[in-house]
Short mmCIF file of N, CA and C in Angstrom, two decimals:
data_model
loop_
_atom_site.label_atom_id
_atom_site.label_comp_id
_atom_site.label_asym_id
_atom_site.label_seq_id
_atom_site.Cartn_x
_atom_site.Cartn_y
_atom_site.Cartn_z
N SER X 1 1.14 -1.37 -0.05
CA SER X 1 0.19 0.17 -0.27
C SER X 1 0.80 1.09 0.12
N VAL X 2 0.58 2.35 -0.16
CA VAL X 2 1.52 3.93 -0.69
C VAL X 2 1.57 3.89 1.19
N LEU X 3 0.40 3.89 2.00
CA LEU X 3 0.87 4.21 3.36
C LEU X 3 2.33 3.12 4.15
N PHE X 4 2.27 2.11 2.98
CA PHE X 4 3.46 1.20 3.75
C PHE X 4 4.49 1.73 3.17
N CYS X 5 5.11 2.29 1.97
CA CYS X 5 6.02 3.08 1.20
C CYS X 5 6.39 4.09 1.45
N ILE X 6 5.19 4.54 1.99
CA ILE X 6 5.49 6.02 3.51
C ILE X 6 6.57 5.93 4.31
N PHE X 7 6.04 5.00 4.74
CA PHE X 7 6.78 4.85 5.88
C PHE X 7 7.92 3.59 5.77
N ILE X 8 8.10 3.29 5.09
CA ILE X 8 9.69 2.37 5.15
C ILE X 8 10.58 3.21 3.60
N TYR X 9 10.02 4.22 3.06
CA TYR X 9 11.56 5.65 2.53
C TYR X 9 11.42 6.96 4.23
N HIS X 10 10.35 6.86 4.84
CA HIS X 10 10.52 7.74 6.32
C HIS X 10 10.94 6.87 6.70
N GLY X 11 11.87 6.14 6.97
CA GLY X 11 12.87 5.42 7.68
C GLY X 11 13.70 5.86 7.10
N GLY X 12 14.53 5.75 6.05
CA GLY X 12 15.87 5.60 5.27
C GLY X 12 15.91 6.84 6.02
N ILE X 13 15.09 7.70 5.97
CA ILE X 13 15.12 9.48 5.93
C ILE X 13 15.51 9.16 8.05
N HIS X 14 14.93 8.80 8.23
CA HIS X 14 14.77 8.27 9.83
C HIS X 14 16.14 7.97 10.52
N HIS X 15 16.86 7.13 9.43
CA HIS X 15 18.16 6.52 9.75
C HIS X 15 19.28 7.36 8.90
N THR X 16 19.41 8.25 7.61
CA THR X 16 20.96 8.78 7.09
C THR X 16 20.03 10.74 7.59
N PHE X 17 19.41 11.15 8.79
CA PHE X 17 19.21 12.41 9.59
C PHE X 17 19.43 12.05 10.86
N GLN X 18 19.34 10.75 11.57
CA GLN X 18 19.00 11.10 13.50
C GLN X 18 18.24 11.69 12.89
N MET X 19 16.55 11.51 11.94
CA MET X 19 15.64 12.37 12.78
C MET X 19 14.89 11.30 14.11
N ASP X 20 14.56 12.14 14.72
CA ASP X 20 13.45 12.06 16.15
C ASP X 20 12.09 11.62 15.39
N GLY X 21 12.12 11.76 13.96
CA GLY X 21 9.96 11.34 13.30
C GLY X 21 10.23 10.32 13.60
N LEU X 22 10.41 9.39 14.38
CA LEU X 22 9.91 7.70 13.88
C LEU X 22 9.92 7.53 15.69
N ASN X 23 10.35 8.06 17.02
CA ASN X 23 10.40 6.94 17.81
C ASN X 23 10.49 7.80 18.93
N LYS X 24 10.23 8.04 20.69
CA LYS X 24 9.39 8.23 21.18
C LYS X 24 9.90 9.61 21.71
N ASN X 25 11.81 10.04 21.19
CA ASN X 25 11.64 10.94 22.05
C ASN X 25 11.78 12.51 21.00
N MET X 26 10.48 11.99 20.13
CA MET X 26 9.85 13.38 19.28
C MET X 26 9.28 14.23 20.26
N PRO X 27 9.54 15.46 20.08
CA PRO X 27 8.78 16.26 21.45
C PRO X 27 7.40 17.58 20.32
N VAL X 28 6.30 17.19 21.27
CA VAL X 28 5.50 17.42 21.40
C VAL X 28 4.51 18.62 22.16
N ASN X 29 5.49 19.47 21.91
CA ASN X 29 4.88 21.02 22.67
C ASN X 29 5.60 20.19 24.63
N ASN X 30 6.50 20.06 24.02
CA ASN X 30 7.37 19.83 25.51
C ASN X 30 6.23 18.64 26.33
N GLN X 31 5.49 17.78 25.65
CA GLN X 31 5.57 16.10 25.62
C GLN X 31 5.96 14.93 24.60
N LYS X 32 6.13 13.83 25.67
CA LYS X 32 6.54 13.58 24.31
C LYS X 32 5.87 12.04 24.32
N LEU X 33 5.37 11.57 22.69
CA LEU X 33 4.51 10.85 22.10
C LEU X 33 5.21 9.03 22.21
N GLN X 34 4.35 8.38 22.30
CA GLN X 34 4.90 7.58 22.14
C GLN X 34 4.85 6.99 20.99
N PRO X 35 4.56 7.22 19.63
CA PRO X 35 3.79 7.29 18.38
C PRO X 35 3.75 5.39 17.53
N TRP X 36 2.73 5.34 17.21
CA TRP X 36 2.18 4.44 17.05
C TRP X 36 3.83 2.91 15.85
N THR X 37 4.15 4.38 15.39
CA THR X 37 5.56 3.01 14.35
C THR X 37 6.20 2.50 15.12
N SER X 38 6.53 2.45 16.14
CA SER X 38 8.05 2.01 16.61
C SER X 38 7.51 0.05 16.80
N ASP X 39 5.04 -0.19 17.16
CA ASP X 39 5.68 -1.53 16.71
C ASP X 39 5.22 -1.76 15.47
N LEU X 40 5.67 -2.70 15.06
CA LEU X 40 5.21 -3.27 13.62
C LEU X 40 3.60 -3.58 13.17
N ASP X 41 2.76 -4.57 14.48
CA ASP X 41 1.56 -4.90 14.52
C ASP X 41 0.54 -3.42 14.09
N ALA X 42 1.62 -2.31 14.66
CA ALA X 42 0.23 -1.20 14.98
C ALA X 42 0.55 -0.71 13.85
N ILE X 43 1.45 -0.58 12.74
CA ILE X 43 1.49 -0.30 11.32
C ILE X 43 0.68 -0.61 10.08
N ARG X 44 0.81 -2.68 10.76
CA ARG X 44 -0.21 -3.34 10.70
C ARG X 44 -1.95 -2.72 10.81
N THR X 45 -2.39 -2.84 10.96
CA THR X 45 -3.54 -2.03 11.33
C THR X 45 -3.85 -0.11 11.80
N TRP X 46 -3.50 0.32 12.17
CA TRP X 46 -4.02 1.48 12.33
C TRP X 46 -4.04 1.89 11.18
N THR X 47 -5.61 2.82 11.43
CA THR X 47 -6.17 3.01 10.44
C THR X 47 -5.65 4.92 10.41
N VAL X 48 -6.06 4.96 9.18
CA VAL X 48 -5.84 6.33 8.82
C VAL X 48 -7.55 7.50 9.32
N ALA X 49 -7.00 8.56 9.56
CA ALA X 49 -8.53 10.08 10.13
C ALA X 49 -8.00 9.89 8.06
N ARG X 50 -10.01 9.62 8.12
CA ARG X 50 -9.93 10.86 6.68
C ARG X 50 -11.52 11.88 7.15
N THR X 51 -11.82 11.79 8.45
CA THR X 51 -12.42 13.16 8.97
C THR X 51 -12.13 13.57 9.72
N ASN X 52 -12.04 14.79 10.10
CA ASN X 52 -11.93 16.21 11.21
C ASN X 52 -12.38 14.79 11.65
N VAL X 53 -13.63 14.62 12.93
CA VAL X 53 -14.10 14.04 14.45
C VAL X 53 -12.80 12.55 14.25
N GLN X 54 -12.40 12.11 12.54
CA GLN X 54 -11.58 10.61 13.53
C GLN X 54 -10.35 11.42 14.16
N LEU X 55 -10.49 12.60 12.65
CA LEU X 55 -8.39 13.46 13.66
C LEU X 55 -8.69 13.65 14.82
N TYR X 56 -10.05 14.63 15.79
CA TYR X 56 -9.92 15.17 16.23
C TYR X 56 -9.35 14.16 17.65
N ASN X 57 -10.51 12.97 16.88
CA ASN X 57 -10.52 11.85 18.25
C ASN X 57 -9.12 11.37 18.41
N GLN X 58 -8.05 11.30 17.40
CA GLN X 58 -6.51 10.82 17.48
C GLN X 58 -6.03 11.48 18.68
N LEU X 59 -6.43 12.72 18.18
CA LEU X 59 -5.72 13.34 18.82
C LEU X 59 -5.34 14.04 20.42
N ILE X 60 -6.78 13.36 20.79
CA ILE X 60 -6.86 13.35 22.15
C ILE X 60 -6.45 12.40 23.17
N ALA X 61 -6.86 11.15 21.94
CA ALA X 61 -6.04 10.39 22.17
C ALA X 61 -4.79 9.95 22.65
N GLN X 62 -4.26 11.08 21.40
CA GLN X 62 -3.02 11.19 21.90
C GLN X 62 -2.17 12.29 23.43
N GLY X 63 -3.43 12.70 23.82
CA GLY X 63 -3.54 14.13 25.31
C GLY X 63 -2.77 15.03 24.67
N ARG X 64 -3.37 15.63 23.24
CA ARG X 64 -3.07 17.16 23.10
C ARG X 64 -3.73 17.97 23.85
N PRO X 65 -3.37 19.26 24.20
CA PRO X 65 -4.41 20.33 24.59
C PRO X 65 -5.33 20.27 23.53
N LEU X 66 -6.32 21.14 23.80
CA LEU X 66 -7.77 22.09 24.02
C LEU X 66 -6.76 22.80 22.84
N GLU X 67 -6.10 23.61 23.33
CA GLU X 67 -5.67 24.87 22.04
C GLU X 67 -4.77 24.56 20.96
N GLU X 68 -4.74 22.70 20.78
CA GLU X 68 -4.11 22.84 19.64
C GLU X 68 -5.03 21.48 19.08
N LEU X 69 -6.47 21.32 19.46
CA LEU X 69 -6.74 21.05 18.89
C LEU X 69 -7.42 21.65 18.06
N VAL X 70 -8.10 23.04 18.72
CA VAL X 70 -8.50 24.14 18.36
C VAL X 70 -7.89 24.61 16.61
N ARG X 71 -6.49 25.00 17.25
CA ARG X 71 -5.47 25.12 15.52
C ARG X 71 -5.85 23.37 14.21
N VAL X 72 -6.22 22.83 14.81
CA VAL X 72 -6.10 22.31 13.63
C VAL X 72 -7.73 21.89 13.47
N ARG X 73 -8.97 22.14 14.39
CA ARG X 73 -9.56 22.73 13.70
C ARG X 73 -9.98 24.00 12.69
N ASP X 74 -9.45 25.62 13.49
CA ASP X 74 -9.05 26.40 12.27
C ASP X 74 -8.26 25.73 11.17
N ALA X 75 -7.96 25.49 10.90
CA ALA X 75 -7.28 24.80 9.66
C ALA X 75 -8.08 23.75 8.42
N TYR X 76 -9.35 23.56 9.23
CA TYR X 76 -9.66 22.50 9.17
C TYR X 76 -11.15 23.09 7.92
N ARG X 77 -11.00 23.92 8.79
CA ARG X 77 -12.13 25.33 8.70
C ARG X 77 -12.09 26.56 7.48
N LEU X 78 -10.65 26.72 6.89
CA LEU X 78 -9.59 27.46 6.96
C LEU X 78 -10.05 25.97 5.27
N SER X 79 -9.78 25.20 5.59
CA SER X 79 -9.75 23.84 4.34
C SER X 79 -11.16 23.88 3.40
N MET X 80 -12.19 23.44 4.65
CA MET X 80 -13.19 23.11 4.01
C MET X 80 -13.27 24.38 3.37
N GLN X 81 -13.76 25.99 3.21
CA GLN X 81 -14.41 26.86 3.09
C GLN X 81 -13.48 26.64 1.46
N LEU X 82 -12.32 26.28 0.88
CA LEU X 82 -11.00 26.27 -0.02
C LEU X 82 -11.23 25.75 -1.26
N TYR X 83 -11.58 23.92 -0.79
CA TYR X 83 -11.89 23.00 -0.91
C TYR X 83 -13.90 22.69 -1.32
N ALA X 84 -14.41 23.52 -0.87
CA ALA X 84 -15.49 22.84 -0.90
C ALA X 84 -16.07 22.98 -2.25
N GLY X 85 -16.36 21.87 -2.72
CA GLY X 85 -17.36 20.97 -4.06
C GLY X 85 -15.96 20.75 -5.22
N LYS X 86 -14.83 20.62 -4.30
CA LYS X 86 -13.74 20.09 -4.93
C LYS X 86 -13.41 18.13 -4.71
N TYR X 87 -12.76 17.70 -5.22
CA TYR X 87 -13.27 16.13 -5.09
C TYR X 87 -12.54 15.36 -5.51
N GLY X 88 -11.14 14.13 -5.46
CA GLY X 88 -10.22 13.83 -5.22
C GLY X 88 -10.31 12.44 -7.03
N SER X 89 -9.45 12.39 -6.89
CA SER X 89 -9.78 10.80 -7.91
C SER X 89 -10.32 9.58 -7.25
N ASP X 90 -10.38 9.73 -6.35
CA ASP X 90 -11.39 8.37 -5.76
C ASP X 90 -12.97 8.63 -5.17
N GLU X 91 -13.45 9.94 -5.96
CA GLU X 91 -13.76 10.46 -5.96
C GLU X 91 -14.97 11.15 -4.38
N SER X 92 -13.92 10.72 -3.09
CA SER X 92 -14.31 11.04 -2.94
C SER X 92 -13.89 12.66 -2.36
N ALA X 93 -14.42 13.26 -1.42
CA ALA X 93 -13.68 14.76 -0.77
C ALA X 93 -12.74 15.51 -0.51
N PHE X 94 -12.41 16.38 -1.67
CA PHE X 94 -10.43 16.85 -1.61
C PHE X 94 -9.98 16.23 -0.18
N ILE X 95 -11.55 17.85 1.24
CA ILE X 95 -10.28 16.95 2.48
C ILE X 95 -10.27 16.46 3.17
N THR X 96 -10.86 14.65 3.21
CA THR X 96 -10.40 13.20 3.32
C THR X 96 -8.79 13.30 3.18
N HIS X 97 -8.29 14.10 1.96
CA HIS X 97 -6.94 13.73 1.40
C HIS X 97 -5.96 13.93 2.24
N THR X 98 -6.17 15.26 2.54
CA THR X 98 -5.31 16.60 3.81
C THR X 98 -5.90 16.76 5.12
N ILE X 99 -7.52 15.60 5.24
CA ILE X 99 -7.14 15.52 6.85
C ILE X 99 -6.68 13.30 6.85
N GLY X 100 -6.40 12.59 5.88
CA GLY X 100 -5.07 12.28 5.82
C GLY X 100 -3.81 11.59 5.68
N VAL X 101 -3.38 13.17 5.58
CA VAL X 101 -2.29 13.60 5.68
C VAL X 101 -2.14 13.88 7.25
N ALA X 102 -2.12 14.54 8.06
CA ALA X 102 -2.19 15.22 9.21
C ALA X 102 -2.31 14.17 10.08
N SER X 103 -3.83 12.63 9.73
CA SER X 103 -3.70 12.00 10.35
C SER X 103 -1.81 11.44 10.45
N ILE X 104 -1.27 11.12 9.34
CA ILE X 104 -0.53 10.44 8.75
C ILE X 104 1.23 10.90 10.01
N MET X 105 0.85 12.17 10.68
CA MET X 105 1.71 12.97 10.60
C MET X 105 1.50 13.28 12.82
N ALA X 106 0.41 13.44 11.97
CA ALA X 106 -0.55 13.45 13.72
C ALA X 106 -0.07 11.84 14.91
N GLY X 107 0.08 10.55 13.31
CA GLY X 107 0.72 8.92 14.46
C GLY X 107 2.28 9.02 14.16
N LEU X 108 2.61 9.61 13.81
CA LEU X 108 4.40 10.02 13.11
C LEU X 108 5.08 10.40 14.17
N GLY X 109 3.94 11.38 15.39
CA GLY X 109 4.26 12.26 16.65
C GLY X 109 4.57 13.34 16.24
N TYR X 110 4.55 14.58 14.69
CA TYR X 110 4.85 15.45 14.56
C TYR X 110 4.31 16.91 15.78
N ALA X 111 4.84 17.37 15.94
CA ALA X 111 3.62 18.56 16.65
C ALA X 111 2.75 19.00 16.29
N THR X 112 1.65 19.76 16.82
CA THR X 112 0.90 20.50 16.09
C THR X 112 0.35 21.22 15.35
N ASP X 113 1.25 22.09 15.20
CA ASP X 113 1.66 22.76 14.29
C ASP X 113 1.38 22.57 12.69
N TYR X 114 2.66 20.93 12.39
CA TYR X 114 2.48 19.86 11.55
C TYR X 114 1.70 19.36 10.86
N VAL X 115 0.36 18.62 11.68
CA VAL X 115 -0.07 18.56 11.87
C VAL X 115 -2.05 19.57 11.27
N ALA X 116 -1.65 20.91 11.27
CA ALA X 116 -1.99 22.36 10.84
C ALA X 116 -2.39 22.02 9.73
N VAL X 117 -0.29 22.15 9.34
CA VAL X 117 0.13 22.57 8.69
C VAL X 117 -0.64 21.53 6.61
N SER X 118 -1.33 19.78 7.66
CA SER X 118 -0.90 19.02 6.35
C SER X 118 -2.66 19.35 5.42
N VAL X 119 -3.54 19.79 7.20
CA VAL X 119 -5.11 19.72 6.96
C VAL X 119 -5.08 21.03 6.16
N ALA X 120 -4.48 22.29 5.62
CA ALA X 120 -3.65 23.29 4.46
C ALA X 120 -3.17 22.88 3.45
N HIS X 121 -1.58 21.60 3.84
CA HIS X 121 -0.43 21.93 2.72
C HIS X 121 -0.84 22.55 1.66
N ASN X 122 -1.97 22.23 0.46
CA ASN X 122 -2.03 22.77 -0.68
C ASN X 122 -2.91 24.35 -0.84
N ILE X 123 -3.07 24.56 0.23
CA ILE X 123 -4.00 25.50 -0.21
C ILE X 123 -3.52 26.26 -1.41
N TYR X 124 -2.23 27.17 -0.94
CA TYR X 124 -1.81 27.66 -2.23
C TYR X 124 -1.16 27.04 -3.23
N ARG X 125 -2.03 25.89 -3.99
CA ARG X 125 -1.78 25.28 -4.64
C ARG X 125 -2.96 24.89 -5.97
N ASN X 126 -3.65 24.22 -5.08
CA ASN X 126 -4.79 23.71 -5.77
C ASN X 126 -6.98 24.37 -5.09
N ALA X 127 -6.41 25.51 -4.53
CA ALA X 127 -8.04 25.30 -3.49
C ALA X 127 -8.62 26.56 -4.31
N ASP X 128 -9.89 26.86 -4.03
CA ASP X 128 -10.30 27.97 -5.23
C ASP X 128 -10.87 28.66 -4.26
N TRP X 129 -9.79 29.65 -4.54
CA TRP X 129 -10.02 31.09 -3.03
C TRP X 129 -11.24 32.44 -3.73
N GLY X 130 -12.10 31.86 -4.57
CA GLY X 130 -13.17 33.09 -5.56
C GLY X 130 -12.06 34.04 -6.17
N ASP X 131 -10.48 33.79 -6.47
CA ASP X 131 -10.42 35.28 -6.82
C ASP X 131 -9.41 34.77 -8.78
N ALA X 132 -9.70 33.51 -9.18
CA ALA X 132 -9.90 33.44 -10.05
C ALA X 132 -8.11 34.17 -10.78
N ARG X 133 -7.32 33.16 -9.55
CA ARG X 133 -5.52 34.12 -9.82
C ARG X 133 -4.45 32.64 -9.61
N GLY X 134 -5.35 31.23 -9.95
CA GLY X 134 -4.38 30.51 -9.76
C GLY X 134 -3.98 30.29 -8.63
N ARG X 135 -2.76 29.50 -8.78
CA ARG X 135 -1.89 29.21 -7.61
C ARG X 135 -0.39 30.59 -7.51
N SER X 136 -1.06 30.61 -6.28
CA SER X 136 0.03 31.62 -5.82
C SER X 136 0.17 31.77 -4.30
N LYS X 137 1.36 32.94 -3.77
CA LYS X 137 1.07 33.22 -2.51
C LYS X 137 0.34 34.82 -2.20
N ARG X 138 -0.48 35.14 -3.17
CA ARG X 138 -0.85 36.81 -2.92
C ARG X 138 -0.50 36.97 -1.39
N PRO X 139 -0.60 38.32 -1.01
CA PRO X 139 -0.99 38.85 -0.61
C PRO X 139 -2.14 38.60 0.60
N GLU X 140 -3.06 39.01 0.14
CA GLU X 140 -4.58 38.32 0.52
C GLU X 140 -4.32 37.38 1.00
N ARG X 141 -4.55 36.34 0.01
CA ARG X 141 -4.19 35.17 0.59
C ARG X 141 -3.50 34.54 1.84
N ARG X 142 -2.12 35.18 2.55
CA ARG X 142 -1.60 34.76 2.94
C ARG X 142 -2.24 35.54 4.71
N ALA X 143 -2.27 36.85 4.37
CA ALA X 143 -3.98 37.15 5.11
C ALA X 143 -4.29 36.36 5.27
N ARG X 144 -5.63 35.89 4.99
CA ARG X 144 -6.51 35.09 4.93
C ARG X 144 -6.19 33.83 6.48
N ALA X 145 -5.36 32.59 5.76
CA ALA X 145 -5.02 31.65 5.59
C ALA X 145 -4.13 31.82 7.25
N THR X 146 -3.41 33.95 7.44
CA THR X 146 -2.88 33.44 8.83
C THR X 146 -3.92 33.70 10.01
N GLU X 147 -5.72 34.47 9.63
CA GLU X 147 -6.47 35.18 10.14
C GLU X 147 -6.77 33.24 10.49
N TYR X 148 -6.78 32.25 10.14
CA TYR X 148 -7.47 30.94 10.63
C TYR X 148 -5.70 30.70 10.70
N LEU X 149 -4.64 30.91 10.89
CA LEU X 149 -3.91 29.62 10.98
C LEU X 149 -2.74 30.96 12.34
N GLY X 150 -3.20 31.65 12.05
CA GLY X 150 -1.85 32.67 13.28
C GLY X 150 0.08 32.29 12.43
N ASP X 151 0.53 33.03 12.72
CA ASP X 151 1.26 33.42 12.18
C ASP X 151 2.23 32.51 11.63
N ASP X 152 2.60 31.96 13.11
CA ASP X 152 3.76 30.59 13.53
C ASP X 152 3.43 29.57 11.78
N VAL X 153 2.00 29.21 11.23
CA VAL X 153 1.63 28.24 11.27
C VAL X 153 0.98 28.57 10.16
N GLU X 154 1.03 29.72 9.37
CA GLU X 154 1.01 29.68 7.73
C GLU X 154 2.39 30.62 6.92
N ALA X 155 3.13 30.84 8.29
CA ALA X 155 4.60 30.79 7.31
C ALA X 155 5.20 29.53 7.66
N LEU X 156 5.35 28.27 8.52
CA LEU X 156 5.29 27.36 7.59
C LEU X 156 4.68 26.38 6.28
N LEU X 157 3.74 26.78 6.81
CA LEU X 157 2.76 25.77 5.45
C LEU X 157 3.23 26.86 4.69
N SER X 158 3.68 28.58 3.59
CA SER X 158 4.85 29.22 2.79
C SER X 158 5.08 28.05 2.55
N ARG X 159 6.10 28.37 3.59
CA ARG X 159 7.73 27.76 3.70
C ARG X 159 8.22 26.22 2.88
N PHE X 160 6.54 25.70 3.70
CA PHE X 160 6.28 24.58 2.56
C PHE X 160 5.95 23.92 1.14
N ASP X 161 5.30 25.03 0.62
CA ASP X 161 4.49 25.08 -0.69
C ASP X 161 6.41 25.21 -0.95
N GLU X 162 7.32 26.33 -1.16
CA GLU X 162 8.40 26.33 -1.94
C GLU X 162 8.81 25.09 -1.22
N LEU X 163 9.01 23.88 -0.43
CA LEU X 163 10.36 22.63 -1.00
C LEU X 163 9.00 21.58 -2.03
N ARG X 164 7.91 22.02 -2.49
CA ARG X 164 7.60 20.84 -3.38
C ARG X 164 7.92 19.93 -3.69
N ILE X 165 8.39 18.99 -3.67
CA ILE X 165 9.01 17.88 -5.07
C ILE X 165 9.04 18.13 -5.65
N LYS X 166 9.55 18.14 -7.48
CA LYS X 166 9.40 17.95 -7.93
C LYS X 166 9.91 17.18 -9.25
N ARG X 167 9.72 16.67 -10.82
CA ARG X 167 9.92 15.66 -10.99
C ARG X 167 11.64 15.75 -11.16
N ASP X 168 12.01 16.75 -11.69
CA ASP X 168 13.71 17.40 -11.44
C ASP X 168 14.27 17.72 -10.37
N SER X 169 12.88 17.28 -9.02
CA SER X 169 14.07 17.81 -7.85
C SER X 169 14.28 16.30 -7.00
N PHE X 170 13.75 16.04 -7.45
CA PHE X 170 13.79 14.73 -6.79
C PHE X 170 14.92 13.56 -6.65
N PRO X 171 15.99 13.89 -6.77
CA PRO X 171 17.43 12.50 -7.96
C PRO X 171 18.44 13.58 -6.28
N GLY X 172 17.95 14.52 -6.44
CA GLY X 172 19.01 15.43 -5.06
C GLY X 172 17.84 15.80 -4.02
N LEU X 173 17.62 14.83 -3.69
CA LEU X 173 16.75 14.47 -2.53
C LEU X 173 17.01 14.68 -1.32
N LEU X 174 17.44 13.41 -0.91
CA LEU X 174 18.17 12.24 -0.14
C LEU X 174 19.56 14.19 -0.09
N GLU X 175 20.34 14.51 -0.54
CA GLU X 175 21.29 15.03 -0.65
C GLU X 175 20.76 16.42 0.28
N GLU X 176 19.55 16.88 -0.27
CA GLU X 176 19.33 18.43 -0.17
C GLU X 176 18.48 17.75 1.54
N ALA X 177 17.81 17.11 1.61
CA ALA X 177 17.13 16.77 2.67
C ALA X 177 18.62 16.90 4.17
N GLU X 178 19.80 15.74 3.71
CA GLU X 178 20.66 16.08 4.83
C GLU X 178 21.32 17.72 5.10
N ARG X 179 20.67 19.03 4.69
CA ARG X 179 21.32 20.04 5.31
C ARG X 179 20.21 20.95 5.87
N MET X 180 19.08 20.52 5.28
CA MET X 180 17.99 20.88 6.01
C MET X 180 17.63 21.05 7.97
N ASP X 181 16.98 22.28 7.90
CA ASP X 181 17.07 21.99 9.51
C ASP X 181 15.63 20.76 9.58
N ASP X 182 15.68 21.34 11.45
CA ASP X 182 14.33 20.39 11.66
C ASP X 182 13.52 20.77 11.19
N ARG X 183 13.29 22.23 11.17
CA ARG X 183 11.63 22.37 10.74
C ARG X 183 11.73 21.64 8.86
N ASP X 184 12.55 22.18 8.29
CA ASP X 184 12.35 21.51 6.88
C ASP X 184 12.34 20.50 6.79
N ARG X 185 12.32 19.92 6.80
CA ARG X 185 12.16 17.92 6.94
C ARG X 185 10.94 17.35 7.86
N GLY X 186 10.83 17.98 8.70
CA GLY X 186 9.00 17.92 9.22
C GLY X 186 8.32 18.74 8.08
N LEU X 187 8.18 19.89 7.19
CA LEU X 187 8.29 20.00 6.70
C LEU X 187 7.54 19.13 4.83
N LEU X 188 9.52 18.08 4.93
CA LEU X 188 10.03 17.00 3.34
C LEU X 188 8.35 16.64 4.30
N THR X 189 8.41 15.53 5.34
CA THR X 189 7.51 14.42 5.33
C THR X 189 6.31 14.83 5.22
N ILE X 190 5.63 15.31 5.42
CA ILE X 190 4.48 16.00 5.68
C ILE X 190 4.42 16.15 3.93
N GLU X 191 5.98 16.10 3.00
CA GLU X 191 5.98 15.86 1.28
C GLU X 191 5.11 14.18 0.95
N LEU X 192 6.08 13.96 1.96
CA LEU X 192 5.97 12.46 1.34
C LEU X 192 4.85 11.64 2.31
N ALA X 193 3.58 12.19 2.67
CA ALA X 193 3.26 11.62 3.00
C ALA X 193 1.54 11.59 2.32
N ASP X 194 2.15 13.14 1.20
CA ASP X 194 0.61 13.35 0.72
C ASP X 194 1.20 12.74 0.00
#
């Protein structure tokens, strides 16, 4: 399955860059989570969230505080507005895809800001902003995103858009990832989960 391939690839990055995304040392707002990925049976049986309620329940089960749940909810509200009426190739509402990416990031133990970015990860590329301006991070779009996400999450989202993998950039990705800081490696993990 695609999810299994993501974990294998992410596992390779973990080994190469000594990232903490796959072990119990990944900090989440002064907490330590025990990501389920350390248990192979859990990987085989874990269900990726497809709805906002499933994602919230996953975050609650991890012990994330209410203010972090609110941040994810706000990202969901923005994405729901921008993806209204948009469907994926599997004929499901497009928002189920972004929820799935966020669920993977939560399952890997990433901080809630990365989960919130995951919910809104593609809004500068394929969302309907109602302005017929195509793909862009226009100032008015960034301002609207900031209203929902806050400055820190919007800055991560904007940086994520800059790091998107392109066909010609993929061959040098591992070499480039070695030079990335933890923030960019986390954003790269969103790209791989995508």
